[in-house]
Amino acid sequence: MSIAQNIAEIQKKIDLTKVKLVAVTKNHSTSAMLEALASGITAVGENRVQEMLAKHPEIQSAGKLAEWHLIGHLQTNKVRQAVPLADLIHSVDSERLAIEIDKVAGKLGKRQDVLLQVNIADEDSKSGVAVGQALPLANLISQLEHVRLCGLMTIAPFSENPETVRPVFNEMYQLFSELNTIKLANTEITWLSMGMTNDYMVAIEEGSNLVRIGTGIFGSRQY
Ligand SMILES: *Cc1c(COP(=O)(O)O)cnc(C)c1O
């Protein structure tokens, strides 16, 4: 199936008035990205700052407007390059990183929208804060002038059967609700970013309102 057909299939399954669809374009060409942007995609997700930097001018010169989401782990020393381009950074997971983003955004006169990444299943291989650290870190972020906390993100453990990760998504939703309830100043808690190709329907059923889909749109990635 073509990229356009894949997008149409996904759009049939999800209610786009309630769920934002981010096309994960990592390791895919700018021509594939342009095809997606011509087929109803408005937001793209990149894992690596370097790749975002390389693709951004090409997409711009093609005259395409896109929202750029940085979804991969962000190193402090890449913040200076990431902030000018990123509309939403999904992967804030330490006070140190948040402070660096605040510093860089301040210099640019920007308020940087971010999500806090939670390592919900406590996997060694994944970045993100532990569940117990999430609200304390959210509180710290809310005190930074040039950062705006907009919600939470997680990457669920991979499983052939997405039903097995349903409890993990549910736990994230509980945390998201708690974050909403405590009403931190200067935040705009909007997004619960969870769900990828293999598990997005279960994630949405459990309360996700932003899904990040790569393979389901572009096919498998060549590394
Ligand atoms: C690669 C990636 C995705 C997309 O994964 P697919 O299984 O290809 O849909 C989503 N989120 C993050 C953080 C990723 O790194």
Short mmCIF file of N, CA and C and ligand atoms in Angstrom, two decimals, residues 24 26 47 71-72 153 155 195-198 212-216 219 221 223, ligand 1:
data_model
loop_
_atom_site.label_atom_id
_atom_site.label_comp_id
_atom_site.label_asym_id
_atom_site.label_seq_id
_atom_site.Cartn_x
_atom_site.Cartn_y
_atom_site.Cartn_z
N VAL A 24 5.84 9.38 12.31
CA VAL A 24 7.25 9.25 12.73
C VAL A 24 8.10 8.97 11.49
N LYS A 26 11.53 9.16 11.17
CA LYS A 26 12.94 8.80 11.35
C LYS A 26 13.34 7.71 10.36
N ASN A 47 13.44 11.29 15.77
CA ASN A 47 14.13 10.78 16.95
C ASN A 47 15.41 11.51 17.26
N ILE A 71 10.92 13.29 19.36
CA ILE A 71 10.38 12.22 20.20
C ILE A 71 11.46 11.34 20.81
N GLY A 72 12.71 11.49 20.34
CA GLY A 72 13.78 10.64 20.86
C GLY A 72 14.49 11.28 22.04
N MET A 153 4.51 11.65 28.06
CA MET A 153 4.78 10.72 26.97
C MET A 153 5.34 9.42 27.54
N ILE A 155 6.79 5.28 26.11
CA ILE A 155 6.95 4.21 25.13
C ILE A 155 6.68 2.91 25.87
N GLY A 195 1.30 5.27 22.26
CA GLY A 195 0.75 4.46 21.18
C GLY A 195 1.59 4.59 19.93
N MET A 196 2.06 3.45 19.41
CA MET A 196 2.84 3.38 18.18
C MET A 196 2.14 2.38 17.25
N THR A 197 2.79 2.05 16.15
CA THR A 197 2.12 1.21 15.14
C THR A 197 1.44 -0.02 15.75
N ASN A 198 2.18 -0.67 16.62
CA ASN A 198 1.71 -1.96 17.11
C ASN A 198 0.62 -1.88 18.18
N ARG A 212 2.05 8.17 17.90
CA ARG A 212 3.25 8.37 17.09
C ARG A 212 3.43 7.13 16.21
N ILE A 213 3.14 7.29 14.92
CA ILE A 213 3.12 6.11 14.06
C ILE A 213 4.13 6.24 12.92
N GLY A 214 5.05 5.28 12.86
CA GLY A 214 6.06 5.26 11.80
C GLY A 214 5.79 4.15 10.81
N THR A 215 6.07 2.92 11.24
CA THR A 215 5.95 1.75 10.36
C THR A 215 4.58 1.64 9.69
N GLY A 216 3.54 1.93 10.44
CA GLY A 216 2.19 1.82 9.90
C GLY A 216 1.90 2.78 8.76
N GLY A 219 5.99 1.95 6.25
CA GLY A 219 6.58 0.63 6.11
C GLY A 219 7.80 0.52 7.00
N ARG A 221 11.56 0.38 8.54
CA ARG A 221 12.70 1.28 8.36
C ARG A 221 13.95 0.52 7.96
N TYR A 223 17.87 0.46 8.30
CA TYR A 223 18.92 1.09 9.11
C TYR A 223 20.28 0.88 8.47
C1 LIG B 1 10.24 4.95 16.24
C2 LIG B 1 9.36 5.54 17.27
C3 LIG B 1 7.96 5.52 17.10
C4 LIG B 1 7.25 4.87 15.94
O1 LIG B 1 7.36 3.49 15.99
P1 LIG B 1 6.55 2.55 14.95
O2 LIG B 1 6.50 1.25 15.65
O3 LIG B 1 7.38 2.52 13.71
O4 LIG B 1 5.22 3.15 14.73
C5 LIG B 1 7.18 6.15 18.07
N1 LIG B 1 7.74 6.73 19.15
C6 LIG B 1 9.08 6.77 19.34
C7 LIG B 1 9.63 7.44 20.53
C8 LIG B 1 9.92 6.15 18.41
O5 LIG B 1 11.24 6.18 18.62
#
